[in-house]
Amino acid sequence: MESEKIIFFDTTLRDGEQSPGASMNKAEKLRLAVQLEKLGVDVLEAGFPAASQGDFEAVQQIANRLKNTEVAALARANKNDINRAWDAIKHAVKPRIHTFIATSDIHMKYKLNMSRDEVLSATIEAVRHAKSLTQSVEFSAEDGSRSEWDFLCKVFETAIAAGATTVNLPDTVGYAIPGEFAEMVRYVIKHTPNINQAILSVHCHNDLGLATANTIAAIHAGARQAEVTINGIGERAGNTSLEEVVMTVHTRSNYLPYTCQVKTEHLYPTSRLVSMITGIMVQPNKAIVGANAFAHEAGIHQDGMLKNPMTYEIMRPETIGLAKNQLVLGKHSGRHALREHLKKIGYDLSSEELNVVFEKFKNLADKKKHVMDEDLEAIVTEGVLRTTDIFELDYLHVSAGTTVMPMASVQLTINKRPVKGADYGNGPIDACFNAISKLTNTESELLRFSISALTGGTDAQGEVTVRLKENGLIALGRGSDPDIITASARAFINGLNRLEYLKANPVETPQEI
Ligand code: KIV
Ligand code: ZN
């Protein structure tokens, strides 16, 4: 018998973007969407077009660009949202409208102020309307895992009868437990009479650290679509991590005999790209893509590994695209070698973009003997993807030490005009941030600052991430440079640019999500 397929529905660009501070601009979203298509996800949820004009345009751009992947747009269960979603995706090769309404008693009573019958009617109307626009319609029962089981089956039956081709059971608040969630999935399959006319999907959140376990339990119980995000990013504790579910299915095929079309060798590069773009770094001990995921420190492990890697290694690093020797280019490498290597790691740049990257690469190669993939990713992200920057760093001079008051002089380009200024601080980074805040006329609060080395070696680039808050808006910033003060300034400026983007693209935070 042919094994059944698990459909991977990636929502990094929608639910993932709801991670505090993880907003991405349009160019970044498009770049990520292209990478997700390369990774081989079946469905890509590109955004929530009714939330803002910026979201609408980003979804539209992605829908017009992707060639093979189904592009989904989220909509609340009302005509306006559904029309807006359809307008954004109508030119996609494979469009999908994803509409949802809450079905738990607590959400219906306190949030929606609707009765069960009213929710059933809204479901019928929304799904019928979506179906009048496109063939592929997904219906989600928000807070499904806390809904009364028979009512949930009734809602799914109604949605399928109205035309839904996928029904999704979300664990919206991350409350489910694997055994119980699996039982619920079996119950839904058994008690929804027309369930075989639709795909049953699950969508888990990680509040109790159980999102992957719940998703795997649900697949084992009969769900055939998994809604996931890269690196598990998402609201609060995040969503189910794509790479964890894919590699569990891949590694434990004896227990989970399913196929999936995700190309595992693109998992690690995609994870890096998401970190680079969002500024949300992966914790070192994160399963599959964390820096320590394949590091074997203990002597006894190393001994076993040398004799046979399978003694302690259940997956090979190459399977997820973690190349062993990432040594790439040096200062004598030419433009052609750089272009070819960038293509190999997933960046097919235009000649104009290559010029920008080549110049930055040469500068770095003067300071650092070996330029690694991580360095190139940082250069491309900072040099090419950040197309909408308002503030740019031209130069920075800092004086600091044991006997002087730390001072920073900075020149920025703001909206194409150079401006200069200086300020003091209680350390060189503080001085730098003060000077930049003055020049940009911003008053952000620094909520978090973290620094790590991008690669090994004492000449490694420092990679800084900052979390900034201004007028209730939160943005993350990321920057890298062999000089950690410059890396900090770049991260701070990137955070300020993201705040500017958020100010210019206000997002209506819909009650229902
Ligand atoms: O968590 C949730 O319930 C959602 C729905 C919109 C699917 O994100
Ligand atoms: Zn969600």
Short mmCIF file of C-alpha atoms and ligand atoms in Angstrom, two decimals:
data_model
loop_
_atom_site.label_atom_id
_atom_site.label_comp_id
_atom_site.label_asym_id
_atom_site.label_seq_id
_atom_site.Cartn_x
_atom_site.Cartn_y
_atom_site.Cartn_z
CA MET A 1 0.00 0.00 0.00
CA GLU A 2 1.30 3.46 -0.88
CA SER A 3 2.10 5.56 2.22
CA GLU A 4 -0.09 8.53 2.86
CA LYS A 5 1.20 12.05 2.46
CA ILE A 6 1.43 14.65 5.21
CA ILE A 7 0.65 18.13 3.92
CA PHE A 8 2.90 20.82 5.39
CA PHE A 9 1.16 24.15 5.77
CA ASP A 10 3.71 26.79 6.68
CA THR A 11 2.48 29.84 8.57
CA THR A 12 5.83 31.51 9.35
CA LEU A 13 4.73 34.59 7.42
CA ARG A 14 1.38 34.85 9.23
CA ASP A 15 1.33 33.25 12.70
CA GLY A 16 5.14 33.38 12.85
CA GLU A 17 5.07 37.09 12.16
CA GLN A 18 2.86 37.48 15.24
CA SER A 19 5.97 36.80 17.39
CA PRO A 20 6.58 40.01 19.30
CA GLY A 21 8.96 42.16 17.27
CA ALA A 22 9.19 39.77 14.33
CA SER A 23 7.69 42.06 11.73
CA MET A 24 9.19 41.69 8.25
CA ASN A 25 9.07 44.13 5.37
CA LYS A 26 7.67 43.20 1.96
CA ALA A 27 11.03 42.39 0.36
CA GLU A 28 11.96 40.17 3.30
CA LYS A 29 8.62 38.35 3.14
CA LEU A 30 9.00 37.72 -0.56
CA ARG A 31 12.55 36.41 -0.10
CA LEU A 32 11.35 34.05 2.62
CA ALA A 33 8.39 32.90 0.54
CA VAL A 34 10.72 31.99 -2.33
CA GLN A 35 12.88 30.00 0.10
CA LEU A 36 9.81 28.23 1.54
CA GLU A 37 8.81 27.21 -1.98
CA LYS A 38 12.30 25.86 -2.51
CA LEU A 39 12.03 23.98 0.80
CA GLY A 40 8.95 22.30 -0.64
CA VAL A 41 6.14 23.28 1.73
CA ASP A 42 2.76 22.35 0.24
CA VAL A 43 0.85 25.41 1.43
CA LEU A 44 2.25 28.77 2.46
CA GLU A 45 0.08 31.10 4.53
CA ALA A 46 1.32 34.45 3.31
CA GLY A 47 -0.54 36.72 5.72
CA PHE A 48 -3.79 38.26 6.84
CA PRO A 49 -4.72 40.81 4.15
CA ALA A 50 -7.49 42.50 6.18
CA ALA A 51 -5.02 43.36 8.95
CA SER A 52 -3.22 46.15 7.07
CA GLN A 53 -2.47 47.55 3.62
CA GLY A 54 1.14 46.37 4.07
CA ASP A 55 0.00 42.81 4.76
CA PHE A 56 -2.35 42.92 1.77
CA GLU A 57 0.46 43.99 -0.57
CA ALA A 58 2.90 41.44 0.81
CA VAL A 59 0.38 38.61 0.31
CA GLN A 60 -0.40 39.84 -3.19
CA GLN A 61 3.26 39.99 -4.15
CA ILE A 62 3.86 36.46 -2.89
CA ALA A 63 0.72 35.11 -4.57
CA ASN A 64 1.83 36.60 -7.90
CA ARG A 65 5.35 35.21 -7.57
CA LEU A 66 5.13 31.57 -6.41
CA LYS A 67 4.88 28.93 -9.10
CA ASN A 68 4.11 25.65 -7.36
CA THR A 69 3.12 26.32 -3.78
CA GLU A 70 -0.46 26.85 -2.74
CA VAL A 71 -0.77 30.37 -1.27
CA ALA A 72 -3.23 30.83 1.58
CA ALA A 73 -4.61 34.09 2.97
CA LEU A 74 -6.29 34.29 6.36
CA ALA A 75 -9.73 35.86 6.88
CA ARG A 76 -12.14 36.08 9.78
CA ALA A 77 -15.55 34.55 9.08
CA ASN A 78 -17.02 37.64 7.45
CA LYS A 79 -17.46 38.78 3.86
CA ASN A 80 -15.20 41.81 4.05
CA ASP A 81 -12.22 39.84 5.30
CA ILE A 82 -12.84 37.05 2.82
CA ASN A 83 -13.12 39.48 -0.12
CA ARG A 84 -9.91 41.18 0.95
CA ALA A 85 -8.13 37.82 1.23
CA TRP A 86 -9.39 36.83 -2.22
CA ASP A 87 -8.31 40.12 -3.78
CA ALA A 88 -4.79 39.50 -2.52
CA ILE A 89 -4.46 35.91 -3.78
CA LYS A 90 -6.71 35.73 -6.81
CA HIS A 91 -3.78 35.62 -9.27
CA ALA A 92 -1.95 32.85 -7.44
CA VAL A 93 -1.34 29.64 -9.36
CA LYS A 94 -2.99 27.80 -6.45
CA PRO A 95 -4.98 30.10 -4.14
CA ARG A 96 -6.53 29.06 -0.81
CA ILE A 97 -8.83 31.07 1.44
CA HIS A 98 -8.43 30.22 5.13
CA THR A 99 -11.35 31.40 7.22
CA PHE A 100 -11.87 30.88 10.93
CA ILE A 101 -14.17 31.42 13.89
CA ALA A 102 -13.87 30.43 17.54
CA THR A 103 -15.82 27.38 18.72
CA SER A 104 -14.96 26.98 22.42
CA ASP A 105 -17.64 28.01 24.92
CA ILE A 106 -15.30 30.50 26.58
CA HIS A 107 -14.41 32.24 23.28
CA MET A 108 -17.99 32.22 21.98
CA LYS A 109 -19.35 33.69 25.22
CA TYR A 110 -16.70 36.24 26.19
CA LYS A 111 -15.03 37.17 22.93
CA LEU A 112 -17.63 36.73 20.21
CA ASN A 113 -20.76 37.05 22.30
CA MET A 114 -22.37 34.52 19.98
CA SER A 115 -24.42 31.38 20.57
CA ARG A 116 -23.49 27.99 19.10
CA ASP A 117 -26.23 28.40 16.46
CA GLU A 118 -24.89 31.80 15.48
CA VAL A 119 -21.38 30.38 15.11
CA LEU A 120 -22.75 27.56 12.94
CA SER A 121 -24.57 30.07 10.72
CA ALA A 122 -21.47 32.27 10.43
CA THR A 123 -19.46 29.18 9.46
CA ILE A 124 -21.89 28.26 6.69
CA GLU A 125 -22.00 31.79 5.32
CA ALA A 126 -18.24 32.31 5.43
CA VAL A 127 -17.33 28.98 3.86
CA ARG A 128 -20.02 29.30 1.15
CA HIS A 129 -18.81 32.77 0.30
CA ALA A 130 -15.17 31.66 0.16
CA LYS A 131 -16.18 28.67 -1.96
CA SER A 132 -17.95 30.96 -4.42
CA LEU A 133 -14.53 32.56 -5.01
CA THR A 134 -12.16 29.60 -5.05
CA GLN A 135 -12.08 25.83 -4.91
CA SER A 136 -9.60 25.43 -2.03
CA VAL A 137 -11.15 26.60 1.25
CA GLU A 138 -9.81 25.91 4.72
CA PHE A 139 -11.95 26.36 7.79
CA SER A 140 -10.42 26.63 11.28
CA ALA A 141 -12.25 26.20 14.56
CA GLU A 142 -10.28 28.60 16.72
CA ASP A 143 -9.62 27.29 20.24
CA GLY A 144 -10.73 23.93 18.85
CA SER A 145 -8.87 21.90 21.47
CA ARG A 146 -10.97 23.49 24.24
CA SER A 147 -14.23 23.15 22.34
CA GLU A 148 -16.92 20.68 23.27
CA TRP A 149 -16.15 17.62 21.13
CA ASP A 150 -19.62 16.98 19.66
CA PHE A 151 -20.09 20.67 18.86
CA LEU A 152 -16.70 20.72 17.13
CA CYS A 153 -17.76 17.72 15.00
CA LYS A 154 -20.99 19.54 14.14
CA VAL A 155 -19.06 22.67 13.08
CA PHE A 156 -16.69 20.62 10.93
CA GLU A 157 -19.58 18.71 9.36
CA THR A 158 -21.28 22.03 8.57
CA ALA A 159 -18.10 23.56 7.14
CA ILE A 160 -17.43 20.55 4.91
CA ALA A 161 -21.04 20.51 3.71
CA ALA A 162 -20.65 24.21 2.82
CA GLY A 163 -17.54 23.46 0.75
CA ALA A 164 -14.48 23.40 3.02
CA THR A 165 -11.75 21.19 1.57
CA THR A 166 -9.62 21.33 4.75
CA VAL A 167 -10.86 21.56 8.34
CA ASN A 168 -8.33 22.64 10.92
CA LEU A 169 -8.30 21.84 14.63
CA PRO A 170 -6.14 24.43 16.38
CA ASP A 171 -4.75 24.17 19.89
CA THR A 172 -4.83 27.96 19.97
CA VAL A 173 -3.66 28.42 23.55
CA GLY A 174 -1.25 25.47 23.69
CA TYR A 175 -3.37 23.59 26.23
CA ALA A 176 -3.54 20.10 24.71
CA ILE A 177 -1.73 16.98 25.91
CA PRO A 178 -0.56 14.47 23.26
CA GLY A 179 -2.63 11.43 24.36
CA GLU A 180 -5.76 13.50 24.84
CA PHE A 181 -5.26 15.44 21.57
CA ALA A 182 -4.83 12.17 19.64
CA GLU A 183 -8.04 10.90 21.22
CA MET A 184 -9.80 14.09 20.14
CA VAL A 185 -8.57 13.68 16.55
CA ARG A 186 -9.85 10.07 16.49
CA TYR A 187 -13.17 11.25 17.90
CA VAL A 188 -13.51 13.94 15.24
CA ILE A 189 -12.73 11.45 12.48
CA LYS A 190 -15.28 8.99 13.85
CA HIS A 191 -18.08 11.48 14.57
CA THR A 192 -17.90 13.86 11.62
CA PRO A 193 -19.92 11.98 9.00
CA ASN A 194 -18.43 13.72 5.93
CA ILE A 195 -14.82 13.98 7.22
CA ASN A 196 -13.53 11.88 4.32
CA GLN A 197 -14.49 14.71 1.94
CA ALA A 198 -11.87 16.98 3.54
CA ILE A 199 -8.33 16.94 4.91
CA LEU A 200 -8.13 17.10 8.69
CA SER A 201 -5.44 19.52 9.82
CA VAL A 202 -3.93 20.47 13.19
CA HIS A 203 -2.35 23.74 14.30
CA CYS A 204 -0.60 23.71 17.67
CA HIS A 205 0.90 26.35 19.91
CA ASN A 206 3.79 25.68 22.24
CA ASP A 207 2.73 27.20 25.57
CA LEU A 208 3.44 23.95 27.43
CA GLY A 209 6.31 22.95 25.15
CA LEU A 210 4.09 20.25 23.59
CA ALA A 211 3.37 21.64 20.12
CA THR A 212 5.51 19.13 18.22
CA ALA A 213 4.40 16.22 20.43
CA ASN A 214 0.74 17.15 19.93
CA THR A 215 1.19 17.48 16.16
CA ILE A 216 2.91 14.10 15.90
CA ALA A 217 0.23 12.49 18.09
CA ALA A 218 -2.46 14.00 15.86
CA ILE A 219 -0.76 12.75 12.68
CA HIS A 220 -0.52 9.29 14.19
CA ALA A 221 -4.23 9.49 15.00
CA GLY A 222 -5.21 10.43 11.43
CA ALA A 223 -4.62 14.16 10.81
CA ARG A 224 -3.04 14.71 7.40
CA GLN A 225 -2.09 18.38 7.43
CA ALA A 226 0.34 19.94 9.94
CA GLU A 227 0.42 23.72 10.39
CA VAL A 228 3.91 24.79 11.35
CA THR A 229 6.47 27.59 11.36
CA ILE A 230 10.21 27.64 10.75
CA ASN A 231 12.12 27.58 14.06
CA GLY A 232 8.72 27.34 15.78
CA ILE A 233 8.36 31.13 15.83
CA GLY A 234 4.94 32.53 16.63
CA GLU A 235 2.87 34.27 19.23
CA ARG A 236 3.88 33.74 22.89
CA ALA A 237 5.83 30.46 23.08
CA GLY A 238 5.43 29.97 19.34
CA ASN A 239 3.92 27.39 16.97
CA THR A 240 4.85 23.84 16.07
CA SER A 241 8.29 23.84 14.52
CA LEU A 242 8.35 22.67 10.89
CA GLU A 243 11.82 21.17 11.08
CA GLU A 244 10.96 19.11 14.18
CA VAL A 245 7.88 17.53 12.62
CA VAL A 246 9.56 16.93 9.26
CA MET A 247 12.60 15.29 10.84
CA THR A 248 10.46 13.22 13.22
CA VAL A 249 8.49 11.83 10.27
CA HIS A 250 11.74 11.33 8.35
CA THR A 251 13.69 9.72 11.19
CA ARG A 252 10.90 7.56 12.64
CA SER A 253 9.38 6.28 9.42
CA ASN A 254 8.97 2.87 11.07
CA TYR A 255 6.40 4.41 13.45
CA LEU A 256 5.16 7.16 11.13
CA PRO A 257 4.95 5.63 7.64
CA TYR A 258 4.12 8.82 5.76
CA THR A 259 5.63 10.73 2.89
CA CYS A 260 6.20 14.46 2.73
CA GLN A 261 7.51 16.70 -0.03
CA VAL A 262 9.69 18.94 2.16
CA LYS A 263 13.32 18.73 1.05
CA THR A 264 15.19 18.20 4.30
CA GLU A 265 18.50 19.53 2.94
CA HIS A 266 16.97 23.03 2.84
CA LEU A 267 15.91 22.98 6.51
CA TYR A 268 19.03 24.52 7.98
CA PRO A 269 19.45 27.30 5.36
CA THR A 270 15.77 28.18 5.77
CA SER A 271 16.11 28.29 9.54
CA ARG A 272 19.10 30.64 9.20
CA LEU A 273 17.23 32.88 6.79
CA VAL A 274 14.31 33.20 9.21
CA SER A 275 16.70 34.14 12.05
CA MET A 276 18.48 36.64 9.84
CA ILE A 277 15.31 38.28 8.63
CA THR A 278 13.36 38.37 11.89
CA GLY A 279 16.30 38.91 14.24
CA ILE A 280 14.98 36.03 16.39
CA MET A 281 17.96 33.82 17.09
CA VAL A 282 17.59 30.09 17.59
CA GLN A 283 18.43 28.82 21.08
CA PRO A 284 21.62 26.66 20.98
CA ASN A 285 19.86 23.54 22.27
CA LYS A 286 16.91 23.83 19.87
CA ALA A 287 16.14 20.46 18.27
CA ILE A 288 17.36 20.00 14.67
CA VAL A 289 18.63 23.52 13.91
CA GLY A 290 20.20 24.71 17.20
CA ALA A 291 23.98 25.27 17.22
CA ASN A 292 24.45 22.32 19.60
CA ALA A 293 22.00 19.95 17.91
CA PHE A 294 24.82 17.94 16.32
CA ALA A 295 27.64 18.75 18.78
CA HIS A 296 28.84 15.75 20.77
CA GLU A 297 30.89 17.00 23.72
CA ALA A 298 31.10 14.04 26.08
CA GLY A 299 34.22 11.90 25.62
CA ILE A 300 32.24 8.68 25.68
CA HIS A 301 29.99 9.99 22.90
CA GLN A 302 32.95 11.13 20.81
CA ASP A 303 34.56 7.72 21.13
CA GLY A 304 31.38 5.98 19.98
CA MET A 305 30.89 8.49 17.15
CA LEU A 306 34.38 7.83 15.82
CA LYS A 307 33.71 4.09 15.75
CA ASN A 308 30.27 4.47 14.17
CA PRO A 309 28.30 7.77 13.99
CA MET A 310 25.02 5.90 14.39
CA THR A 311 25.95 5.06 18.01
CA TYR A 312 24.77 8.49 19.11
CA GLU A 313 23.57 10.26 16.00
CA ILE A 314 20.02 9.52 14.87
CA MET A 315 20.21 12.01 11.98
CA ARG A 316 23.08 13.12 9.78
CA PRO A 317 23.89 16.85 9.73
CA GLU A 318 24.03 16.75 5.91
CA THR A 319 20.37 15.62 5.84
CA ILE A 320 19.27 19.02 7.13
CA GLY A 321 21.76 20.91 4.95
CA LEU A 322 24.34 21.51 7.63
CA ALA A 323 27.49 21.27 5.55
CA LYS A 324 30.51 19.95 7.43
CA ASN A 325 33.09 22.18 5.85
CA GLN A 326 31.65 25.58 5.47
CA LEU A 327 34.95 27.14 4.52
CA VAL A 328 34.09 29.13 1.47
CA LEU A 329 35.85 32.14 0.10
CA GLY A 330 38.81 34.36 0.82
CA LYS A 331 40.06 37.74 -0.29
CA HIS A 332 41.30 36.43 -3.65
CA SER A 333 37.93 35.01 -4.61
CA GLY A 334 36.38 36.78 -7.57
CA ARG A 335 32.92 37.97 -8.43
CA HIS A 336 32.13 34.81 -10.41
CA ALA A 337 33.10 32.48 -7.55
CA LEU A 338 31.02 34.57 -5.18
CA ARG A 339 27.98 34.51 -7.48
CA GLU A 340 28.24 30.72 -7.92
CA HIS A 341 28.63 30.11 -4.21
CA LEU A 342 25.72 32.38 -3.33
CA LYS A 343 23.58 30.45 -5.81
CA LYS A 344 24.59 27.21 -4.11
CA ILE A 345 23.42 28.47 -0.73
CA GLY A 346 20.17 29.80 -2.15
CA TYR A 347 20.75 33.40 -3.23
CA ASP A 348 20.30 34.03 -6.93
CA LEU A 349 21.19 37.72 -7.06
CA SER A 350 20.78 40.27 -9.82
CA SER A 351 23.98 41.97 -11.09
CA GLU A 352 23.11 45.08 -9.11
CA GLU A 353 22.63 43.10 -5.90
CA LEU A 354 25.81 41.17 -6.56
CA ASN A 355 27.76 44.43 -6.81
CA VAL A 356 26.57 45.48 -3.35
CA VAL A 357 27.35 42.08 -1.86
CA PHE A 358 30.73 41.83 -3.59
CA GLU A 359 31.90 45.12 -2.16
CA LYS A 360 30.87 44.14 1.36
CA PHE A 361 32.43 40.72 0.89
CA LYS A 362 35.77 42.26 -0.11
CA ASN A 363 35.71 44.56 2.92
CA LEU A 364 35.06 41.62 5.19
CA ALA A 365 37.69 39.43 3.50
CA ASP A 366 40.27 42.13 4.25
CA LYS A 367 39.54 41.73 7.95
CA LYS A 368 38.73 38.03 8.14
CA LYS A 369 40.75 35.25 6.49
CA HIS A 370 37.91 32.86 5.69
CA VAL A 371 34.47 34.11 4.78
CA MET A 372 31.92 31.47 5.75
CA ASP A 373 28.32 30.83 4.68
CA GLU A 374 27.05 32.54 7.84
CA ASP A 375 29.06 35.65 6.95
CA LEU A 376 27.63 35.69 3.43
CA GLU A 377 24.08 35.25 4.71
CA ALA A 378 24.61 38.23 7.01
CA ILE A 379 25.99 40.33 4.15
CA VAL A 380 23.08 39.45 1.85
CA THR A 381 20.47 40.08 4.54
CA GLU A 382 21.95 43.40 5.56
CA GLY A 383 23.00 44.53 2.08
CA VAL A 384 20.20 43.36 -0.19
CA LEU A 385 17.06 42.43 1.68
CA ARG A 386 16.77 45.59 3.71
CA THR A 387 15.65 47.65 0.80
CA THR A 388 13.37 50.03 2.65
CA ASP A 389 15.84 51.38 5.18
CA ILE A 390 15.41 55.01 6.17
CA PHE A 391 18.48 55.19 8.42
CA GLU A 392 21.84 53.93 7.21
CA LEU A 393 25.18 53.91 8.96
CA ASP A 394 27.97 55.72 7.09
CA TYR A 395 30.68 55.78 9.72
CA LEU A 396 31.29 55.41 13.38
CA HIS A 397 34.13 56.49 15.63
CA VAL A 398 34.23 55.53 19.27
CA SER A 399 36.65 56.37 22.06
CA ALA A 400 36.53 54.46 25.30
CA GLY A 401 38.85 53.04 27.91
CA THR A 402 39.59 53.01 31.63
CA THR A 403 40.28 56.71 31.96
CA VAL A 404 38.13 58.43 29.35
CA MET A 405 34.47 59.20 29.16
CA PRO A 406 33.11 56.93 26.37
CA MET A 407 32.13 58.99 23.33
CA ALA A 408 30.77 58.13 19.88
CA SER A 409 30.75 60.22 16.68
CA VAL A 410 28.39 58.93 14.06
CA GLN A 411 27.43 59.80 10.50
CA LEU A 412 24.14 58.45 9.19
CA THR A 413 22.29 58.83 5.92
CA ILE A 414 18.69 59.66 6.72
CA ASN A 415 16.37 59.66 3.73
CA LYS A 416 19.43 60.05 1.47
CA ARG A 417 20.89 63.04 3.39
CA PRO A 418 24.07 62.69 5.48
CA VAL A 419 23.85 63.87 9.11
CA LYS A 420 26.56 63.86 11.77
CA GLY A 421 26.51 63.94 15.54
CA ALA A 422 28.17 62.78 18.74
CA ASP A 423 27.23 61.82 22.27
CA TYR A 424 28.53 60.36 25.50
CA GLY A 425 27.44 57.26 27.34
CA ASN A 426 28.37 55.04 30.25
CA GLY A 427 30.11 52.71 27.80
CA PRO A 428 30.97 52.79 24.10
CA ILE A 429 27.75 51.02 23.04
CA ASP A 430 25.61 53.32 25.18
CA ALA A 431 27.42 56.33 23.66
CA CYS A 432 26.77 54.98 20.20
CA PHE A 433 23.09 54.35 20.81
CA ASN A 434 22.69 57.81 22.36
CA ALA A 435 24.30 59.48 19.33
CA ILE A 436 22.12 57.48 16.92
CA SER A 437 18.93 58.20 18.90
CA LYS A 438 19.73 61.92 18.79
CA LEU A 439 20.38 61.91 15.05
CA THR A 440 17.28 59.90 14.22
CA ASN A 441 15.14 61.85 16.66
CA THR A 442 13.83 58.62 18.16
CA GLU A 443 13.21 57.64 21.76
CA SER A 444 13.22 53.89 21.77
CA GLU A 445 13.74 51.89 24.91
CA LEU A 446 16.30 49.09 24.72
CA LEU A 447 14.53 46.05 26.14
CA ARG A 448 17.15 43.45 25.35
CA PHE A 449 20.65 43.25 23.96
CA SER A 450 22.48 40.04 23.10
CA ILE A 451 25.70 39.23 21.32
CA SER A 452 27.25 36.05 19.96
CA ALA A 453 29.92 35.03 17.46
CA LEU A 454 28.64 34.29 13.97
CA THR A 455 31.28 31.62 13.35
CA GLY A 456 34.24 30.17 15.26
CA GLY A 457 37.67 31.86 15.45
CA THR A 458 38.88 35.04 17.12
CA ASP A 459 38.35 36.98 13.89
CA ALA A 460 34.67 35.94 13.79
CA GLN A 461 32.00 38.54 13.20
CA GLY A 462 29.98 39.56 16.24
CA GLU A 463 26.24 39.14 15.77
CA VAL A 464 24.12 41.48 17.87
CA THR A 465 20.37 41.42 18.37
CA VAL A 466 18.41 44.15 20.10
CA ARG A 467 14.79 44.45 21.09
CA LEU A 468 13.44 48.00 20.99
CA LYS A 469 10.21 49.57 22.13
CA GLU A 470 8.77 52.93 21.11
CA ASN A 471 5.21 54.14 21.62
CA GLY A 472 3.97 50.62 22.32
CA LEU A 473 5.57 49.19 19.16
CA ILE A 474 8.23 46.51 19.51
CA ALA A 475 10.88 45.65 16.93
CA LEU A 476 13.92 43.43 16.82
CA GLY A 477 17.13 44.53 15.16
CA ARG A 478 20.11 42.50 14.02
CA GLY A 479 23.57 43.47 12.90
CA SER A 480 26.93 41.85 12.34
CA ASP A 481 30.49 43.05 11.95
CA PRO A 482 33.96 41.92 13.04
CA ASP A 483 33.89 44.99 15.34
CA ILE A 484 31.26 44.39 18.01
CA ILE A 485 30.58 48.10 18.55
CA THR A 486 29.81 48.49 14.84
CA ALA A 487 27.70 45.30 14.98
CA SER A 488 25.77 46.84 17.89
CA ALA A 489 25.24 50.09 15.98
CA ARG A 490 24.02 48.15 12.94
CA ALA A 491 21.60 46.13 15.08
CA PHE A 492 20.28 49.29 16.74
CA ILE A 493 19.80 51.03 13.38
CA ASN A 494 18.09 47.94 11.96
CA GLY A 495 15.71 47.95 14.96
CA LEU A 496 14.96 51.65 14.43
CA ASN A 497 14.26 51.02 10.72
CA ARG A 498 11.84 48.27 11.68
CA LEU A 499 10.11 50.60 14.12
CA GLU A 500 9.76 53.15 11.32
CA TYR A 501 8.26 50.44 9.11
CA LEU A 502 5.76 49.54 11.85
CA LYS A 503 4.84 53.21 12.30
CA ALA A 504 4.21 53.54 8.56
CA ASN A 505 2.31 50.24 8.29
CA PRO A 506 0.03 50.08 11.30
CA VAL A 507 -1.51 46.67 11.82
CA GLU A 508 -5.05 46.43 13.04
CA THR A 509 -4.78 43.72 15.70
CA PRO A 510 -7.92 41.75 15.10
CA GLN A 511 -9.70 40.56 18.23
CA GLU A 512 -10.07 37.06 16.97
CA ILE A 513 -6.40 36.20 16.73
O1 KIV B 1 -3.98 29.62 16.71
C1 KIV B 1 -4.99 29.73 16.02
O2 KIV B 1 -6.11 29.33 16.39
C2 KIV B 1 -4.85 30.35 14.71
C3 KIV B 1 -6.01 30.24 13.78
C4 KIV B 1 -6.26 31.49 13.04
C5 KIV B 1 -5.81 29.05 12.87
O3 KIV B 1 -3.80 30.85 14.38
ZN ZN B 2 -2.14 30.08 15.70
#
